[in-house]
Amino acid sequence: MFRKVGVVGAGLMGAEIALVSALSGRSVLLNDANRDLTEKALSRLNGLLEKGVDRGFYEAGVVEDVMPRIEVAEDLDSFADRDLVIEAVFEDEVVKGDIFSRLDHITSDHTVFASNTSSISITALASHVQESRRKKFLGTHFFSPVSRMKLVEVIPALDTDVDVLESMMNFCKDIGKTPIKVKDVVGFAVNRMLHAFMIEAMRLVEEGVATPEDIDLACRLGLGHAIGPFQLMDATQISLSVQVEEILHDAYGDRFKPRPLMKQMVQAGYNGKKVGRGWYKY
Ligand SMILES: NC(=O)c1ccc[n+]([C@@H]2O[C@H](COP(=O)([O-])OP(=O)(O)OC[C@H]3O[C@@H](n4cnc5c(N)ncnc54)[C@H](O)[C@@H]3O)[C@@H](O)[C@H]2O)c1
């Protein structure tokens, strides 16, 4: 199912969504508004393949042939023959909505649309396509780095057909992922759990109960987590966590109010690993 895949957005997420789709033997078209970024994405994917992806899952030969299966699409018109289009552009409803509404006129009736949004309502995004397409519209929330993280939250919108949902669950399994079905609520399931956890970790630091380093150690050695909450915030930029918590705060109230300490860190420019300083110094 979904033999011809299109991915819009060749950034951190889109590029690797293209990669895992191609690894499963599918033909992939990858489009980005910025052509240079597509070239950069392809060379990053080459690097990932050289380092070695999870070969256990993929058939020998399939891995070797993978890059020729990802073709750059200069514009969305080339997506006319796609069975599935996954959108992974900036987290902005206007930008995403415009792409879906254009694709709606370009692709055929059977094409399924999926968004990788982390925080925009899937039902709201589906309203950017014609009513007849809405049964084929859903969310696929992949996790970073997509080539390594197994989980995908699959989110039906209000009008998503059960067969389309089922096909998407099967597609995710077929590309080596483990899908879970999640209702279209703000933050879906994982980000709600994660940010409740991060906020409590920050309260511990604010109260002087333990240092960020020790809390990260506690999570790794006591809870078996692969990475502690402060290391994770540094890796993904603290400002992104503030943004997500503001969205969760709007939806669920005070339990998700971003902590003053993290806002201070961002204001001071200590935004994480990328700038050399966050909860840790790099
Ligand atoms: N980064 C994460 O950990 C993560 C995790 C889950 C979901 N997401 C979601 O995935 C989506 C993409 O995130 P990302 O981290 O890959 O962002 P990114 O900034 O790395 O990549 C976005 C890409 O979209 C391109 N783009 C923007 N407008 C476009 C347009 N009109 N047409 C074509 N391309 C366009 C940009 O040039 C850029 O290359 C967002 O919705 C984000 O919320 C991100």
Coordinates of C-alpha atoms and ligand atoms in Angstrom, one line a residue:
M1 CA 0.0 0.0 0.0
F2 CA 1.0 3.6 -0.7
R3 CA 3.8 2.5 -3.1
K4 CA 4.3 6.1 -4.4
V5 CA 5.0 8.5 -1.6
G6 CA 5.5 12.3 -1.7
V7 CA 7.1 14.3 1.1
V8 CA 6.8 18.1 1.4
G9 CA 9.5 19.7 3.5
A10 CA 13.1 18.4 3.5
G11 CA 14.1 19.5 6.9
L12 CA 15.0 17.5 10.0
M13 CA 11.8 15.4 9.9
G14 CA 10.8 15.3 6.2
A15 CA 14.2 14.2 4.9
E16 CA 14.2 11.1 7.2
I17 CA 10.5 10.4 6.6
A18 CA 11.6 10.2 2.9
L19 CA 14.5 7.9 3.9
V20 CA 12.5 5.4 5.8
S21 CA 9.8 5.3 3.1
A22 CA 12.5 4.7 0.4
L23 CA 14.2 2.0 2.6
S24 CA 11.0 0.0 2.5
G25 CA 11.3 -0.1 -1.3
R26 CA 8.9 2.7 -2.1
S27 CA 9.4 5.5 -4.7
V28 CA 9.7 8.9 -3.0
L29 CA 9.4 12.4 -4.3
L30 CA 10.9 15.1 -1.9
N31 CA 10.0 18.7 -2.3
D32 CA 11.2 21.8 -0.4
A33 CA 10.6 25.5 -1.0
N34 CA 14.3 25.9 -0.7
R35 CA 16.2 23.9 -3.3
D36 CA 19.5 24.2 -1.5
L37 CA 18.0 22.5 1.6
T38 CA 16.9 19.5 -0.5
E39 CA 20.4 19.0 -1.7
K40 CA 21.7 19.3 1.9
A41 CA 19.0 16.8 3.0
L42 CA 20.1 14.3 0.4
S43 CA 23.7 14.5 1.4
R44 CA 22.7 14.2 5.1
L45 CA 20.7 11.0 4.2
N46 CA 23.7 9.6 2.3
G47 CA 25.8 10.2 5.5
L48 CA 23.2 8.4 7.6
L49 CA 23.2 5.4 5.2
E50 CA 27.0 5.3 5.3
K51 CA 27.0 5.3 9.1
G52 CA 24.4 2.5 8.8
V53 CA 20.7 2.4 9.5
D54 CA 18.8 -0.4 11.2
R55 CA 19.8 -3.1 8.7
G56 CA 18.0 -5.7 10.7
F57 CA 14.6 -4.6 9.5
Y58 CA 15.4 -3.9 5.9
E59 CA 16.1 -6.5 3.2
A60 CA 19.7 -6.6 1.9
G61 CA 19.8 -4.9 -1.5
V62 CA 17.0 -2.6 -0.6
V63 CA 19.3 -0.5 1.6
E64 CA 22.0 -0.3 -1.1
D65 CA 19.5 1.0 -3.7
V66 CA 17.8 3.5 -1.5
M67 CA 19.1 6.9 -2.6
P68 CA 18.1 6.5 -6.3
R69 CA 14.5 5.9 -5.0
I70 CA 14.4 9.4 -3.5
E71 CA 13.9 12.0 -6.3
V72 CA 13.8 15.8 -5.8
A73 CA 10.5 17.3 -7.0
E74 CA 11.0 21.0 -8.1
D75 CA 7.3 21.7 -7.5
L76 CA 4.1 20.1 -6.2
D77 CA 2.8 19.5 -9.7
S78 CA 5.0 16.4 -9.9
F79 CA 3.0 14.9 -7.0
A80 CA 0.0 14.1 -9.4
D81 CA 0.7 10.3 -9.3
R82 CA 1.4 9.9 -5.5
D83 CA -0.6 7.5 -3.4
L84 CA 0.3 9.2 -0.2
V85 CA 1.7 12.7 0.6
I86 CA 3.2 13.4 4.0
E87 CA 3.7 17.1 4.8
A88 CA 6.6 18.1 7.2
V89 CA 7.0 21.9 6.6
F90 CA 7.2 24.7 9.2
E91 CA 4.7 24.5 12.1
D92 CA 2.3 27.1 10.7
E93 CA -1.3 26.4 9.8
V94 CA -1.3 29.0 7.0
V95 CA 1.8 27.4 5.3
K96 CA 0.5 23.8 5.7
G97 CA -3.0 24.7 4.7
D98 CA -1.8 26.3 1.5
I99 CA 0.2 23.2 0.6
F100 CA -2.7 20.9 1.2
S101 CA -5.2 23.0 -0.7
R102 CA -2.8 23.1 -3.7
L103 CA -2.2 19.3 -3.5
D104 CA -5.9 18.7 -3.4
H105 CA -6.2 20.0 -6.9
I106 CA -3.0 18.3 -8.2
T107 CA -3.3 14.7 -6.9
S108 CA -5.9 12.1 -7.8
D109 CA -9.0 11.2 -5.8
H110 CA -7.3 8.2 -4.1
T111 CA -4.3 10.1 -2.7
V112 CA -4.1 10.1 1.1
F113 CA -2.8 13.3 2.9
A114 CA -0.9 13.2 6.2
S115 CA 0.6 15.9 8.3
N116 CA 3.5 15.6 10.6
T117 CA 2.4 18.5 12.7
S118 CA 3.2 18.4 16.4
S119 CA 0.6 20.8 17.7
I120 CA -2.0 21.9 15.0
S121 CA -5.3 20.2 15.1
I122 CA -5.6 17.6 12.3
T123 CA -9.3 18.3 11.9
A124 CA -8.4 22.0 11.4
L125 CA -5.8 21.2 8.8
A126 CA -8.2 18.9 7.0
S127 CA -10.6 21.8 6.5
H128 CA -8.1 23.2 3.9
V129 CA -9.0 20.4 1.5
Q130 CA -12.4 19.8 -0.2
E131 CA -14.9 17.8 1.7
S132 CA -14.5 14.7 -0.5
R133 CA -10.8 14.5 0.5
R134 CA -11.3 14.8 4.2
K135 CA -11.9 11.1 4.7
K136 CA -8.4 10.6 3.4
F137 CA -6.7 13.1 5.7
L138 CA -4.9 12.2 8.9
G139 CA -1.9 13.0 11.2
T140 CA 1.3 10.9 11.3
H141 CA 3.4 12.2 14.1
F142 CA 6.9 10.8 13.7
F143 CA 9.7 11.3 16.3
S144 CA 13.2 12.7 15.8
P145 CA 15.5 11.2 14.6
V146 CA 13.0 9.4 12.4
S147 CA 15.5 6.9 11.2
R148 CA 15.9 5.7 14.7
M149 CA 12.7 6.4 16.7
K150 CA 10.2 3.6 16.2
L151 CA 7.0 5.3 17.3
V152 CA 4.4 7.1 15.1
E153 CA 1.3 8.6 16.6
V154 CA -1.4 8.1 14.0
I155 CA -4.2 10.7 14.4
P156 CA -7.5 10.4 12.6
A157 CA -9.4 13.7 12.0
L158 CA -13.1 14.1 12.5
D159 CA -13.9 12.7 9.0
T160 CA -11.1 10.2 8.5
D161 CA -12.3 6.9 7.1
V162 CA -11.5 3.8 9.2
D163 CA -10.0 2.1 6.2
V164 CA -7.6 5.0 5.6
L165 CA -6.6 4.9 9.3
E166 CA -6.0 1.1 9.0
S167 CA -4.0 1.5 5.8
M168 CA -1.8 4.2 7.5
M169 CA -1.2 1.9 10.5
N170 CA -0.1 -0.8 8.1
F171 CA 2.1 1.6 6.1
C172 CA 3.9 2.6 9.3
K173 CA 4.5 -1.0 10.2
D174 CA 5.7 -1.7 6.7
I175 CA 8.3 1.1 6.9
G176 CA 9.6 -0.4 10.2
K177 CA 7.7 1.8 12.7
T178 CA 5.3 1.0 15.5
P179 CA 2.1 3.1 15.2
I180 CA -0.3 3.9 17.9
K181 CA -3.7 5.4 17.3
V182 CA -4.2 8.7 19.2
K183 CA -7.2 11.1 19.3
D184 CA -6.9 14.5 17.8
V185 CA -6.3 16.5 21.0
V186 CA -3.7 19.2 21.6
G187 CA -0.2 17.7 22.1
F188 CA -1.6 14.2 21.1
A189 CA -0.3 11.7 23.8
V190 CA 3.4 11.8 23.8
N191 CA 4.0 15.6 24.1
R192 CA 1.4 15.8 26.9
M193 CA 3.3 13.2 28.9
L194 CA 6.7 14.6 28.0
H195 CA 6.0 18.2 29.0
A196 CA 4.2 17.3 32.2
F197 CA 7.4 15.5 33.0
M198 CA 9.8 18.3 31.9
I199 CA 7.8 20.9 33.9
E200 CA 8.1 18.8 37.1
A201 CA 11.8 18.3 36.4
M202 CA 12.3 22.0 36.2
R203 CA 10.3 22.6 39.4
L204 CA 12.8 20.3 41.1
V205 CA 15.6 22.4 39.9
E206 CA 13.9 25.7 40.9
E207 CA 13.3 24.3 44.4
G208 CA 16.9 23.3 44.7
V209 CA 16.0 19.6 45.1
A210 CA 18.5 18.4 42.6
T211 CA 20.7 19.7 39.7
P212 CA 19.8 19.3 36.1
E213 CA 22.8 16.9 35.7
D214 CA 21.6 14.7 38.6
I215 CA 18.0 14.7 37.4
D216 CA 19.2 13.5 34.0
L217 CA 21.2 10.8 35.7
A218 CA 18.2 9.8 37.8
C219 CA 16.1 9.4 34.7
R220 CA 18.7 7.4 32.8
L221 CA 19.8 5.2 35.7
G222 CA 16.6 5.0 37.8
L223 CA 13.9 5.0 35.1
G224 CA 15.8 3.5 32.2
H225 CA 15.2 6.5 29.9
A226 CA 17.7 6.9 27.0
I227 CA 18.1 10.6 27.7
G228 CA 17.3 12.9 30.6
P229 CA 14.8 15.9 30.3
F230 CA 17.5 18.6 30.4
Q231 CA 19.7 16.9 27.8
L232 CA 16.6 16.5 25.6
M233 CA 15.6 20.2 26.0
D234 CA 19.2 21.2 25.1
A235 CA 19.2 18.9 22.0
T236 CA 15.9 20.1 20.7
Q237 CA 16.3 23.8 21.7
I238 CA 14.7 25.1 24.9
S239 CA 12.7 27.7 23.0
L240 CA 10.9 24.9 21.2
S241 CA 9.8 23.4 24.6
V242 CA 8.6 26.9 25.7
Q243 CA 6.5 27.1 22.5
V244 CA 5.0 23.7 22.9
E245 CA 4.2 24.4 26.6
E246 CA 2.5 27.7 25.7
I247 CA 0.2 25.8 23.3
L248 CA -0.5 23.1 25.9
H249 CA -1.1 25.8 28.5
D250 CA -3.7 27.5 26.2
A251 CA -5.4 24.1 25.8
Y252 CA -5.2 22.6 29.3
G253 CA -4.5 25.5 31.7
D254 CA -1.9 26.0 34.4
R255 CA -0.5 22.5 34.6
F256 CA 1.4 23.3 31.4
K257 CA 2.5 26.8 32.2
P258 CA 6.1 27.2 31.1
R259 CA 8.4 27.5 34.1
P260 CA 10.0 30.9 34.7
L261 CA 13.5 29.4 34.7
M262 CA 13.2 28.0 31.2
K263 CA 11.9 31.3 29.9
Q264 CA 14.9 33.1 31.5
M265 CA 17.3 30.7 29.9
V266 CA 15.8 31.4 26.5
Q267 CA 15.8 35.2 27.1
A268 CA 19.5 35.0 28.1
G269 CA 20.3 33.2 24.8
Y270 CA 21.1 29.9 26.6
N271 CA 19.0 28.0 24.1
G272 CA 20.7 24.6 24.1
K273 CA 23.4 22.6 22.4
K274 CA 23.2 24.5 19.1
V275 CA 24.4 27.7 20.7
G276 CA 26.9 26.0 23.0
R277 CA 25.0 26.6 26.2
G278 CA 21.7 25.5 27.7
W279 CA 21.3 23.5 30.8
Y280 CA 24.8 22.3 30.0
K281 CA 27.8 24.0 28.6
Y282 CA 29.2 22.5 25.4
Ligands
LIG1 N1 11.8 18.5 15.0 C1 11.1 17.6 15.7 O1 11.6 17.0 16.7 C2 9.7 17.3 15.3 C3 9.1 16.1 15.9 C4 7.8 15.8 15.5 C5 7.1 16.7 14.6 N2 7.7 17.8 14.1 C6 6.9 18.6 13.1 O2 7.4 18.3 11.8 C7 7.3 19.5 11.0 C8 8.7 19.8 10.4 O3 9.6 20.0 11.4 P1 11.2 20.0 11.2 O4 11.8 20.0 12.5 O5 11.5 19.0 10.2 O6 11.4 21.5 10.6 P2 12.5 22.1 9.7 O7 12.5 23.5 9.9 O8 13.8 21.3 9.9 O9 12.0 21.7 8.2 C9 10.9 22.3 7.6 C10 11.2 22.4 6.1 O10 10.0 22.8 5.4 C11 10.4 23.7 4.3 N3 9.3 24.5 3.9 C12 8.7 25.5 4.5 N4 7.7 26.0 3.8 C13 7.6 25.2 2.7 C14 6.7 25.2 1.6 N5 5.7 26.1 1.5 N6 6.9 24.2 0.7 C15 7.9 23.3 0.8 N7 8.7 23.3 1.8 C16 8.6 24.2 2.8 C17 11.6 24.5 4.9 O11 12.4 25.0 3.8 C18 12.3 23.4 5.7 O12 13.3 22.8 5.0 C19 6.7 20.6 11.9 O13 5.3 20.6 11.7 C20 7.1 20.1 13.3 O14 6.2 20.6 14.2 C21 9.0 18.1 14.4

